[in-house]
Amino acid sequence: MAKNHVPDWLNNSLWSSRSPPPQQSLTPAKTSIDSEDMNRSTNSVVKSSVSTESSVNMPVPVPPPAVIRAEPRPVPPPSPKVEIIGPLNSSSSNCRSDGENGSSDSSTTTSGISSTEDISRQAQLSQELSRKIINLGEVRRLASQGIPDGPGIRAIVWKLLLGYLPTEKALWPTELAKKRPEYKQFKEELLMNPSEIARRLEKSASLENDGTGTDIEGKGVLSRSKVTQEEHPLSLGKSSIWNQFFQDTEIIEQIDRDVKRTHPDLHFFSGDTPSAKSNQDALRIILIIFAKLNPGIRYVQGMNEILAPLFYVFRNDPNEEDPAMAEADTFFCFVELLSGFRDNFCQQLDNSVVGIRSTITRLSQLLKEHDEELWRHLEVTTNVNPQFYAFRWITLLLTQEFNFPDSLLIWDTLLSDPEGPQETLLRICCAMLIIVRRRLLAGDFTSNLKLLQNYPSSNISHLLYVANKLRVKSAG
């Protein structure tokens, strides 16, 4: 018998998961946003009051007909091994997929065994990308189901979906020849030391005055009488290049700390290898340039987690002859991606209709619309404030809730939505709640909060299916 306010299709056992067995941790803990204010430290404040969740025995749901993708979750020793191929190899190679039905049978990663549907979709994407004029609508449709692993397919598709590449292939060389030198110029101008800036300005002025530049001042050395207030290292003026330099230093130090913590379980981003250090340097430079070009936002903790998937995909594109160009491509795509979420990172807008609190409220309303019983139990009966778990989900685009390969699949769906990723993100977050609704309905404040702050491993194909079901239901 269906309960009041609960859609009939939610009463199927597929939408719920049973509690996973107790496990021992083999992988590093997930990185979360740190913050100086209460709004951005909710996660840590609440976690201190969370105790061990009591186990809830639920009926075992029927597994959906989809490949269960593995996530690096804590496991006991006899668990089956799953290998992540290529640069995704991490220091923790033994993984287990608990899945939403608690099964670890036939678990694979996105680099594992491809289904017939994946092979077919890969062929269709390759065919579409080979056309002179690419049908972006068809690419969106195919990508929304997840982009199968292939030689550079995801890199090209993401660049198309983010508007970095035009749909006319003949224009790609022209567009790249314009954007990549522009990024190089950003690096030369924005990463320069103030002393070098002062020397260049003085040298330029001297050459304009006498056309020689042979005297000591022309060589870039300023006499004491000609050092202006703005050029003095102790100047506190807003236009002082030195004052701005010292302000930037604080942000750069924060970026350095966050970059070093980016995906510590992946050799691509962490370790002492030259490759890992080079990748970290690229992330650092991109974030610094973004902060300087966007003084209204600058840098907010967590941006490194959003940047990482873009750089990983573009850096491992086998079709790119010069891998160094991945840094420039990543920068422009990162700017485009954040343009749809920038209000979530602006603290001054937190309480506005476009800020992060408003976005979390929309998630709450979406849950109430599709499953009022679950909404009432969470927010009224157990008083679980959505900010306690949804803040990280939304601001980090779910990069911390799932393993890295599964995050890429979720991003395929986010980027392919023609309406923008924000609404799709909220539907996926709502689907995450609905999938574990039985455990949530059986839980109290402590157990529910622990569950949502440490979301269980799930079948990503099934999660995206439920999210799409919410879209269809809303449209109907």
Tab-separated table of C-alpha atoms in Angstrom:
chain	number	residue	atom	x	y	z
A	1	MET	CA	0.000	0.000	0.000
A	2	ALA	CA	1.510	3.296	-1.017
A	3	LYS	CA	1.860	5.871	1.743
A	4	ASN	CA	0.447	9.348	1.546
A	5	HIS	CA	2.567	11.871	-0.346
A	6	VAL	CA	4.871	9.142	-1.669
A	7	PRO	CA	4.879	8.525	-5.441
A	8	ASP	CA	4.017	4.968	-6.443
A	9	TRP	CA	7.310	4.474	-8.239
A	10	LEU	CA	9.201	5.127	-4.991
A	11	ASN	CA	7.627	2.112	-3.279
A	12	ASN	CA	9.785	-0.218	-5.369
A	13	SER	CA	12.592	-1.894	-3.414
A	14	LEU	CA	15.079	-0.673	-6.027
A	15	TRP	CA	15.046	2.808	-4.538
A	16	SER	CA	16.487	1.783	-1.185
A	17	SER	CA	19.649	0.188	0.080
A	18	ARG	CA	20.365	-1.954	3.068
A	19	SER	CA	23.021	-1.111	5.622
A	20	PRO	CA	26.533	-2.170	4.613
A	21	PRO	CA	28.490	-4.461	6.955
A	22	PRO	CA	31.073	-2.931	9.341
A	23	GLN	CA	34.383	-2.364	7.570
A	24	GLN	CA	37.935	-1.304	8.298
A	25	SER	CA	39.433	1.672	6.542
A	26	LEU	CA	42.166	1.097	3.961
A	27	THR	CA	42.001	4.449	2.176
A	28	PRO	CA	42.672	8.044	3.213
A	29	ALA	CA	39.760	10.005	4.596
A	30	LYS	CA	37.860	12.257	2.206
A	31	THR	CA	38.946	15.836	1.930
A	32	SER	CA	36.279	18.328	2.991
A	33	ILE	CA	36.022	22.090	2.786
A	34	ASP	CA	37.728	23.910	5.648
A	35	SER	CA	36.526	27.383	6.458
A	36	GLU	CA	36.996	30.202	8.901
A	37	ASP	CA	33.305	30.933	9.363
A	38	MET	CA	30.491	28.835	10.793
A	39	ASN	CA	28.727	28.387	7.486
A	40	ARG	CA	31.742	26.681	5.937
A	41	SER	CA	32.634	24.571	8.959
A	42	THR	CA	29.232	23.003	9.551
A	43	ASN	CA	30.540	19.627	8.542
A	44	SER	CA	33.212	19.451	11.239
A	45	VAL	CA	31.015	20.992	13.953
A	46	VAL	CA	28.250	18.478	13.477
A	47	LYS	CA	30.540	15.481	13.100
A	48	SER	CA	31.793	15.948	16.658
A	49	SER	CA	28.353	15.035	17.966
A	50	VAL	CA	27.879	12.005	15.775
A	51	SER	CA	28.168	8.574	17.338
A	52	THR	CA	28.231	5.128	15.804
A	53	GLU	CA	25.118	4.378	13.775
A	54	SER	CA	23.071	1.427	14.892
A	55	SER	CA	22.681	-1.183	12.236
A	56	VAL	CA	19.300	-1.479	10.529
A	57	ASN	CA	18.368	-4.719	8.843
A	58	MET	CA	16.510	-3.997	5.642
A	59	PRO	CA	15.182	-6.316	2.939
A	60	VAL	CA	17.675	-6.896	0.173
A	61	PRO	CA	16.419	-4.996	-2.903
A	62	VAL	CA	16.547	-6.446	-6.381
A	63	PRO	CA	19.670	-5.152	-8.168
A	64	PRO	CA	19.015	-3.024	-11.253
A	65	PRO	CA	20.306	-4.236	-14.643
A	66	ALA	CA	23.409	-2.060	-14.640
A	67	VAL	CA	27.104	-2.440	-13.964
A	68	ILE	CA	27.964	-1.696	-10.344
A	69	ARG	CA	30.995	0.532	-10.280
A	70	ALA	CA	33.510	0.240	-7.516
A	71	GLU	CA	34.352	2.908	-4.999
A	72	PRO	CA	37.383	2.821	-2.698
A	73	ARG	CA	35.493	2.046	0.528
A	74	PRO	CA	36.783	0.474	3.758
A	75	VAL	CA	36.961	-3.329	3.407
A	76	PRO	CA	37.847	-6.469	5.315
A	77	PRO	CA	40.900	-8.428	4.060
A	78	PRO	CA	39.116	-11.104	1.959
A	79	SER	CA	37.389	-8.583	-0.346
A	80	PRO	CA	37.891	-8.950	-4.139
A	81	LYS	CA	40.439	-6.768	-5.848
A	82	VAL	CA	39.670	-4.133	-8.414
A	83	GLU	CA	42.428	-2.486	-10.395
A	84	ILE	CA	42.153	1.053	-11.675
A	85	ILE	CA	44.122	1.280	-14.888
A	86	GLY	CA	46.521	4.033	-15.875
A	87	PRO	CA	47.019	7.336	-14.075
A	88	LEU	CA	44.127	6.559	-11.727
A	89	ASN	CA	46.269	3.931	-9.979
A	90	SER	CA	46.455	4.904	-6.342
A	91	SER	CA	48.282	3.823	-3.263
A	92	SER	CA	45.174	1.904	-2.289
A	93	SER	CA	44.509	-0.626	-5.026
A	94	ASN	CA	42.158	-2.971	-3.181
A	95	CYS	CA	38.618	-1.709	-3.506
A	96	ARG	CA	35.182	-3.068	-2.942
A	97	SER	CA	31.834	-1.924	-4.214
A	98	ASP	CA	29.147	-2.358	-1.593
A	99	GLY	CA	26.662	-0.957	-4.072
A	100	GLU	CA	23.181	0.077	-3.140
A	101	ASN	CA	22.135	-3.547	-2.827
A	102	GLY	CA	25.126	-4.499	-0.706
A	103	SER	CA	26.589	-6.726	-3.388
A	104	SER	CA	30.229	-6.901	-4.394
A	105	ASP	CA	29.760	-9.370	-7.246
A	106	SER	CA	31.186	-8.407	-10.641
A	107	SER	CA	32.304	-5.003	-9.385
A	108	THR	CA	34.219	-2.897	-11.874
A	109	THR	CA	35.532	0.620	-12.295
A	110	THR	CA	34.919	2.861	-15.298
A	111	SER	CA	38.159	1.396	-16.693
A	112	GLY	CA	36.879	-2.137	-16.316
A	113	ILE	CA	34.655	-4.330	-18.452
A	114	SER	CA	32.454	-2.327	-20.814
A	115	SER	CA	28.864	-3.316	-21.322
A	116	THR	CA	27.293	-3.643	-24.734
A	117	GLU	CA	25.523	-0.320	-24.181
A	118	ASP	CA	28.831	1.387	-23.372
A	119	ILE	CA	30.426	0.042	-26.538
A	120	SER	CA	27.471	1.170	-28.621
A	121	ARG	CA	27.440	4.638	-27.024
A	122	GLN	CA	31.186	4.996	-27.530
A	123	ALA	CA	30.783	4.170	-31.218
A	124	GLN	CA	27.957	6.691	-31.558
A	125	LEU	CA	29.972	9.425	-29.852
A	126	SER	CA	33.007	8.713	-32.021
A	127	GLN	CA	30.855	8.902	-35.123
A	128	GLU	CA	29.268	12.172	-34.018
A	129	LEU	CA	32.638	13.735	-33.181
A	130	SER	CA	33.957	12.816	-36.632
A	131	ARG	CA	31.414	15.039	-38.404
A	132	LYS	CA	32.410	18.423	-39.811
A	133	ILE	CA	29.503	20.059	-37.984
A	134	ILE	CA	28.837	18.363	-34.662
A	135	ASN	CA	25.259	17.962	-33.487
A	136	LEU	CA	25.624	19.263	-29.931
A	137	GLY	CA	22.142	18.093	-28.983
A	138	GLU	CA	22.999	14.514	-29.907
A	139	VAL	CA	26.304	14.753	-28.032
A	140	ARG	CA	24.428	15.980	-24.955
A	141	ARG	CA	21.977	13.089	-25.192
A	142	LEU	CA	24.719	10.477	-25.426
A	143	ALA	CA	26.934	12.084	-22.776
A	144	SER	CA	24.077	12.352	-20.279
A	145	GLN	CA	24.122	8.553	-19.990
A	146	GLY	CA	27.832	8.544	-19.137
A	147	ILE	CA	30.788	8.748	-21.499
A	148	PRO	CA	32.498	5.347	-21.936
A	149	ASP	CA	36.262	5.191	-21.715
A	150	GLY	CA	37.805	5.816	-25.104
A	151	PRO	CA	40.789	7.567	-26.698
A	152	GLY	CA	40.175	11.173	-25.714
A	153	ILE	CA	36.400	11.087	-26.160
A	154	ARG	CA	35.579	12.595	-22.769
A	155	ALA	CA	38.125	15.407	-23.184
A	156	ILE	CA	36.624	16.534	-26.507
A	157	VAL	CA	33.035	16.150	-25.314
A	158	TRP	CA	33.630	18.193	-22.144
A	159	LYS	CA	35.265	20.976	-24.154
A	160	LEU	CA	32.247	21.027	-26.458
A	161	LEU	CA	29.735	20.991	-23.604
A	162	LEU	CA	31.537	23.829	-21.818
A	163	GLY	CA	31.642	25.916	-24.987
A	164	TYR	CA	35.426	25.917	-25.230
A	165	LEU	CA	35.329	24.308	-28.676
A	166	PRO	CA	32.823	25.339	-31.381
A	167	THR	CA	30.629	22.739	-33.058
A	168	GLU	CA	32.360	23.382	-36.412
A	169	LYS	CA	35.539	21.313	-36.360
A	170	ALA	CA	37.304	23.471	-38.944
A	171	LEU	CA	37.338	26.313	-36.378
A	172	TRP	CA	39.062	24.317	-33.639
A	173	PRO	CA	42.673	25.205	-34.614
A	174	THR	CA	41.786	28.905	-34.841
A	175	GLU	CA	40.032	28.917	-31.465
A	176	LEU	CA	42.857	27.072	-29.715
A	177	ALA	CA	45.480	29.296	-31.348
A	178	LYS	CA	43.697	32.286	-29.833
A	179	LYS	CA	42.965	30.956	-26.338
A	180	ARG	CA	46.237	29.223	-25.505
A	181	PRO	CA	48.517	32.218	-26.140
A	182	GLU	CA	46.071	34.315	-24.115
A	183	TYR	CA	46.588	32.038	-21.132
A	184	LYS	CA	50.348	32.214	-21.623
A	185	GLN	CA	50.098	35.990	-21.452
A	186	PHE	CA	48.100	35.736	-18.217
A	187	LYS	CA	50.917	33.709	-16.694
A	188	GLU	CA	53.572	36.180	-17.763
A	189	GLU	CA	51.701	39.212	-16.444
A	190	LEU	CA	49.985	37.925	-13.296
A	191	LEU	CA	52.748	35.751	-11.859
A	192	MET	CA	55.397	38.474	-12.038
A	193	ASN	CA	57.200	39.749	-8.939
A	194	PRO	CA	56.493	43.440	-8.121
A	195	SER	CA	60.203	44.252	-8.400
A	196	GLU	CA	60.221	42.950	-11.943
A	197	ILE	CA	57.077	44.934	-12.728
A	198	ALA	CA	58.696	48.133	-11.452
A	199	ARG	CA	61.858	47.522	-13.454
A	200	ARG	CA	59.933	46.905	-16.656
A	201	LEU	CA	57.784	49.991	-16.201
A	202	GLU	CA	60.813	52.186	-15.558
A	203	LYS	CA	62.704	50.727	-18.487
A	204	SER	CA	59.752	51.315	-20.783
A	205	ALA	CA	59.371	54.921	-19.621
A	206	SER	CA	63.077	55.608	-20.001
A	207	LEU	CA	63.167	54.244	-23.544
A	208	GLU	CA	60.223	56.410	-24.481
A	209	ASN	CA	61.915	59.533	-23.066
A	210	ASP	CA	65.356	59.344	-24.662
A	211	GLY	CA	65.269	56.276	-26.871
A	212	THR	CA	68.490	54.902	-25.351
A	213	GLY	CA	67.958	53.335	-21.966
A	214	THR	CA	71.734	53.198	-21.461
A	215	ASP	CA	71.917	55.005	-18.105
A	216	ILE	CA	71.431	53.272	-14.782
A	217	GLU	CA	67.757	54.205	-14.602
A	218	GLY	CA	67.235	52.937	-18.140
A	219	LYS	CA	68.573	49.573	-16.997
A	220	GLY	CA	65.643	49.255	-14.615
A	221	VAL	CA	67.143	50.630	-11.384
A	222	LEU	CA	65.127	53.401	-9.783
A	223	SER	CA	66.787	56.254	-7.924
A	224	ARG	CA	65.385	56.846	-4.430
A	225	SER	CA	63.881	60.160	-5.487
A	226	LYS	CA	61.809	58.475	-8.200
A	227	VAL	CA	60.312	55.624	-6.155
A	228	THR	CA	56.614	56.494	-6.024
A	229	GLN	CA	54.279	55.717	-3.161
A	230	GLU	CA	52.615	52.952	-5.175
A	231	GLU	CA	55.991	51.316	-5.876
A	232	HIS	CA	57.257	51.401	-2.291
A	233	PRO	CA	57.277	47.947	-0.610
A	234	LEU	CA	55.819	49.384	2.630
A	235	SER	CA	52.973	51.212	0.926
A	236	LEU	CA	49.474	50.324	2.129
A	237	GLY	CA	47.700	52.106	-0.717
A	238	LYS	CA	45.045	50.201	-2.606
A	239	SER	CA	46.870	50.849	-5.869
A	240	SER	CA	50.215	49.719	-4.475
A	241	ILE	CA	51.582	46.747	-6.360
A	242	TRP	CA	53.461	45.654	-3.226
A	243	ASN	CA	50.388	45.817	-1.005
A	244	GLN	CA	48.523	43.724	-3.558
A	245	PHE	CA	51.459	41.304	-3.706
A	246	PHE	CA	51.360	40.694	0.063
A	247	GLN	CA	47.592	40.183	-0.034
A	248	ASP	CA	48.001	37.674	-2.843
A	249	THR	CA	50.648	35.841	-0.822
A	250	GLU	CA	48.058	34.835	1.784
A	251	ILE	CA	45.798	33.382	-0.892
A	252	ILE	CA	48.702	31.625	-2.605
A	253	GLU	CA	49.667	29.968	0.671
A	254	GLN	CA	46.091	28.669	1.064
A	255	ILE	CA	46.100	27.400	-2.513
A	256	ASP	CA	49.405	25.601	-1.887
A	257	ARG	CA	47.968	23.808	1.146
A	258	ASP	CA	44.797	22.758	-0.661
A	259	VAL	CA	46.570	21.589	-3.825
A	260	LYS	CA	48.819	19.307	-1.794
A	261	ARG	CA	45.692	17.715	-0.287
A	262	THR	CA	44.002	17.124	-3.643
A	263	HIS	CA	43.164	13.427	-4.099
A	264	PRO	CA	46.004	12.054	-1.945
A	265	ASP	CA	44.990	8.523	-2.985
A	266	LEU	CA	45.809	9.134	-6.668
A	267	HIS	CA	49.408	9.095	-7.891
A	268	PHE	CA	48.407	11.502	-10.644
A	269	PHE	CA	47.957	14.279	-8.053
A	270	SER	CA	50.081	13.214	-5.090
A	271	GLY	CA	53.526	11.847	-4.383
A	272	ASP	CA	57.112	12.876	-5.019
A	273	THR	CA	57.268	11.889	-8.676
A	274	PRO	CA	58.100	14.620	-11.218
A	275	SER	CA	54.758	13.985	-12.916
A	276	ALA	CA	52.738	14.492	-9.736
A	277	LYS	CA	54.665	17.646	-8.834
A	278	SER	CA	54.137	19.000	-12.342
A	279	ASN	CA	50.404	18.345	-12.081
A	280	GLN	CA	50.244	20.071	-8.707
A	281	ASP	CA	52.089	23.086	-10.109
A	282	ALA	CA	49.554	23.320	-12.938
A	283	LEU	CA	46.630	23.286	-10.489
A	284	ARG	CA	48.345	25.907	-8.365
A	285	ILE	CA	49.010	28.264	-11.280
A	286	ILE	CA	45.464	27.978	-12.619
A	287	LEU	CA	43.943	28.783	-9.225
A	288	ILE	CA	46.269	31.744	-8.667
A	289	ILE	CA	45.463	33.238	-12.067
A	290	PHE	CA	41.740	32.699	-11.501
A	291	ALA	CA	41.944	34.427	-8.117
A	292	LYS	CA	43.732	37.440	-9.568
A	293	LEU	CA	41.359	37.776	-12.506
A	294	ASN	CA	38.284	37.450	-10.274
A	295	PRO	CA	38.795	39.782	-7.297
A	296	GLY	CA	35.134	39.499	-6.319
A	297	ILE	CA	35.540	35.790	-5.551
A	298	ARG	CA	39.309	35.243	-5.543
A	299	TYR	CA	39.967	31.755	-4.147
A	300	VAL	CA	37.626	29.715	-1.962
A	301	GLN	CA	38.632	26.443	-0.352
A	302	GLY	CA	37.322	23.550	-2.381
A	303	MET	CA	37.920	25.053	-5.816
A	304	ASN	CA	40.891	22.711	-6.157
A	305	GLU	CA	38.517	19.732	-5.962
A	306	ILE	CA	36.419	21.116	-8.830
A	307	LEU	CA	39.502	21.871	-10.892
A	308	ALA	CA	41.025	18.399	-10.487
A	309	PRO	CA	38.623	16.385	-12.722
A	310	LEU	CA	38.961	18.879	-15.574
A	311	PHE	CA	42.748	18.837	-15.486
A	312	TYR	CA	42.899	15.056	-15.159
A	313	VAL	CA	40.689	14.499	-18.206
A	314	PHE	CA	42.470	17.049	-20.413
A	315	ARG	CA	45.977	16.078	-19.297
A	316	ASN	CA	45.331	12.436	-20.232
A	317	ASP	CA	43.906	13.216	-23.663
A	318	PRO	CA	45.933	11.070	-26.102
A	319	ASN	CA	44.787	13.219	-29.032
A	320	GLU	CA	46.611	16.277	-27.709
A	321	GLU	CA	50.109	16.468	-29.188
A	322	ASP	CA	51.338	18.918	-26.551
A	323	PRO	CA	50.226	17.834	-23.044
A	324	ALA	CA	51.324	21.227	-21.700
A	325	MET	CA	48.318	22.754	-23.447
A	326	ALA	CA	46.066	20.922	-20.994
A	327	GLU	CA	46.771	23.660	-18.458
A	328	ALA	CA	45.421	26.398	-20.718
A	329	ASP	CA	42.406	24.331	-21.776
A	330	THR	CA	41.633	23.504	-18.152
A	331	PHE	CA	41.782	27.156	-17.115
A	332	PHE	CA	39.175	28.354	-19.622
A	333	CYS	CA	36.873	25.379	-18.997
A	334	PHE	CA	37.213	25.912	-15.232
A	335	VAL	CA	36.162	29.553	-15.650
A	336	GLU	CA	33.154	28.497	-17.723
A	337	LEU	CA	32.123	25.796	-15.256
A	338	LEU	CA	32.347	28.107	-12.244
A	339	SER	CA	30.319	30.773	-14.035
A	340	GLY	CA	27.257	28.652	-13.292
A	341	PHE	CA	28.172	28.177	-9.622
A	342	ARG	CA	30.071	31.349	-8.736
A	343	ASP	CA	27.311	32.643	-6.433
A	344	ASN	CA	27.800	29.583	-4.218
A	345	PHE	CA	31.384	30.709	-3.574
A	346	CYS	CA	30.625	34.360	-2.862
A	347	GLN	CA	30.211	34.766	0.901
A	348	GLN	CA	28.487	38.133	0.523
A	349	LEU	CA	25.668	36.367	-1.359
A	350	ASP	CA	25.208	33.468	1.087
A	351	ASN	CA	21.880	34.823	2.351
A	352	SER	CA	20.645	36.139	-0.993
A	353	VAL	CA	18.224	34.461	-3.402
A	354	VAL	CA	21.176	33.242	-5.491
A	355	GLY	CA	23.489	32.218	-2.635
A	356	ILE	CA	24.324	28.779	-1.272
A	357	ARG	CA	21.612	28.838	1.413
A	358	SER	CA	18.965	29.519	-1.199
A	359	THR	CA	20.316	26.641	-3.302
A	360	ILE	CA	20.119	24.274	-0.325
A	361	THR	CA	16.546	25.429	0.307
A	362	ARG	CA	15.672	24.518	-3.277
A	363	LEU	CA	17.035	21.016	-2.659
A	364	SER	CA	14.812	20.746	0.414
A	365	GLN	CA	11.789	21.847	-1.605
A	366	LEU	CA	12.633	19.364	-4.342
A	367	LEU	CA	12.721	16.512	-1.830
A	368	LYS	CA	9.399	17.650	-0.351
A	369	GLU	CA	7.854	17.679	-3.821
A	370	HIS	CA	8.947	14.141	-4.677
A	371	ASP	CA	8.932	12.430	-1.263
A	372	GLU	CA	7.143	14.390	1.431
A	373	GLU	CA	7.327	11.528	3.920
A	374	LEU	CA	11.122	11.418	3.768
A	375	TRP	CA	11.374	15.226	3.825
A	376	ARG	CA	9.190	15.404	6.957
A	377	HIS	CA	11.151	12.683	8.739
A	378	LEU	CA	14.502	14.341	8.019
A	379	GLU	CA	13.710	17.984	8.638
A	380	VAL	CA	10.811	17.825	11.116
A	381	THR	CA	11.049	14.564	13.038
A	382	THR	CA	14.832	14.149	13.265
A	383	ASN	CA	15.764	17.825	12.685
A	384	VAL	CA	18.523	17.083	10.184
A	385	ASN	CA	19.284	20.463	8.649
A	386	PRO	CA	20.172	20.031	4.934
A	387	GLN	CA	23.093	22.423	5.397
A	388	PHE	CA	24.833	19.773	7.492
A	389	TYR	CA	25.348	17.519	4.450
A	390	ALA	CA	24.221	19.344	1.302
A	391	PHE	CA	26.701	22.218	1.606
A	392	ARG	CA	29.605	19.967	0.646
A	393	TRP	CA	27.564	18.047	-1.918
A	394	ILE	CA	26.658	21.213	-3.804
A	395	THR	CA	29.772	23.368	-3.507
A	396	LEU	CA	32.142	20.526	-4.475
A	397	LEU	CA	29.845	19.097	-7.186
A	398	LEU	CA	29.806	15.678	-5.460
A	399	THR	CA	33.542	15.155	-5.988
A	400	GLN	CA	33.966	14.059	-2.353
A	401	GLU	CA	30.988	11.721	-2.101
A	402	PHE	CA	32.059	9.166	-4.717
A	403	ASN	CA	35.301	7.701	-5.968
A	404	PHE	CA	37.088	9.527	-8.762
A	405	PRO	CA	35.961	7.391	-11.742
A	406	ASP	CA	32.333	7.607	-10.620
A	407	SER	CA	32.650	11.365	-10.171
A	408	LEU	CA	33.619	11.637	-13.827
A	409	LEU	CA	30.451	9.788	-14.821
A	410	ILE	CA	28.339	12.118	-12.698
A	411	TRP	CA	30.040	15.099	-14.319
A	412	ASP	CA	29.185	13.709	-17.761
A	413	THR	CA	25.540	14.113	-16.794
A	414	LEU	CA	26.010	17.504	-15.108
A	415	LEU	CA	27.776	19.060	-18.086
A	416	SER	CA	25.396	17.622	-20.671
A	417	ASP	CA	22.299	19.388	-19.345
A	418	PRO	CA	21.386	22.223	-21.744
A	419	GLU	CA	19.720	24.081	-18.854
A	420	GLY	CA	23.007	24.167	-16.967
A	421	PRO	CA	24.498	21.882	-14.305
A	422	GLN	CA	22.841	23.494	-11.264
A	423	GLU	CA	19.385	21.946	-11.644
A	424	THR	CA	20.787	18.551	-12.588
A	425	LEU	CA	23.040	18.659	-9.532
A	426	LEU	CA	20.049	19.277	-7.260
A	427	ARG	CA	18.139	16.377	-8.827
A	428	ILE	CA	21.103	14.042	-8.300
A	429	CYS	CA	21.369	15.182	-4.666
A	430	CYS	CA	17.649	14.528	-4.228
A	431	ALA	CA	18.056	11.087	-5.817
A	432	MET	CA	20.865	10.343	-3.344
A	433	LEU	CA	18.401	10.892	-0.500
A	434	ILE	CA	15.647	8.836	-2.111
A	435	ILE	CA	17.945	5.879	-2.809
A	436	VAL	CA	18.686	5.484	0.922
A	437	ARG	CA	15.195	6.485	2.079
A	438	ARG	CA	14.512	3.245	3.979
A	439	ARG	CA	17.623	3.652	6.096
A	440	LEU	CA	16.826	7.316	6.647
A	441	LEU	CA	13.228	6.613	7.658
A	442	ALA	CA	14.482	4.037	10.152
A	443	GLY	CA	17.187	6.328	11.543
A	444	ASP	CA	17.429	9.085	14.127
A	445	PHE	CA	19.355	12.377	13.989
A	446	THR	CA	22.751	10.840	14.690
A	447	SER	CA	22.534	7.856	12.363
A	448	ASN	CA	21.006	9.862	9.513
A	449	LEU	CA	23.608	12.597	9.743
A	450	LYS	CA	26.421	10.070	9.783
A	451	LEU	CA	24.938	8.312	6.756
A	452	LEU	CA	24.596	11.500	4.704
A	453	GLN	CA	28.008	12.876	5.633
A	454	ASN	CA	29.587	9.539	4.682
A	455	TYR	CA	27.399	8.554	1.762
A	456	PRO	CA	27.509	4.811	0.986
A	457	SER	CA	28.861	3.461	-2.273
A	458	SER	CA	26.170	3.270	-4.934
A	459	ASN	CA	25.413	2.063	-8.410
A	460	ILE	CA	26.030	5.288	-10.353
A	461	SER	CA	23.958	4.196	-13.342
A	462	HIS	CA	21.020	3.608	-11.027
A	463	LEU	CA	21.552	6.935	-9.237
A	464	LEU	CA	21.503	8.850	-12.518
A	465	TYR	CA	18.419	6.899	-13.601
A	466	VAL	CA	16.522	7.983	-10.486
A	467	ALA	CA	17.664	11.589	-10.983
A	468	ASN	CA	16.364	11.519	-14.539
A	469	LYS	CA	13.104	10.037	-13.261
A	470	LEU	CA	12.721	13.108	-11.048
A	471	ARG	CA	13.188	15.354	-14.079
A	472	VAL	CA	10.511	13.489	-16.055
A	473	LYS	CA	8.100	13.557	-13.113
A	474	SER	CA	8.601	17.303	-12.612
A	475	ALA	CA	8.119	17.964	-16.324
A	476	GLY	CA	4.940	15.905	-16.302
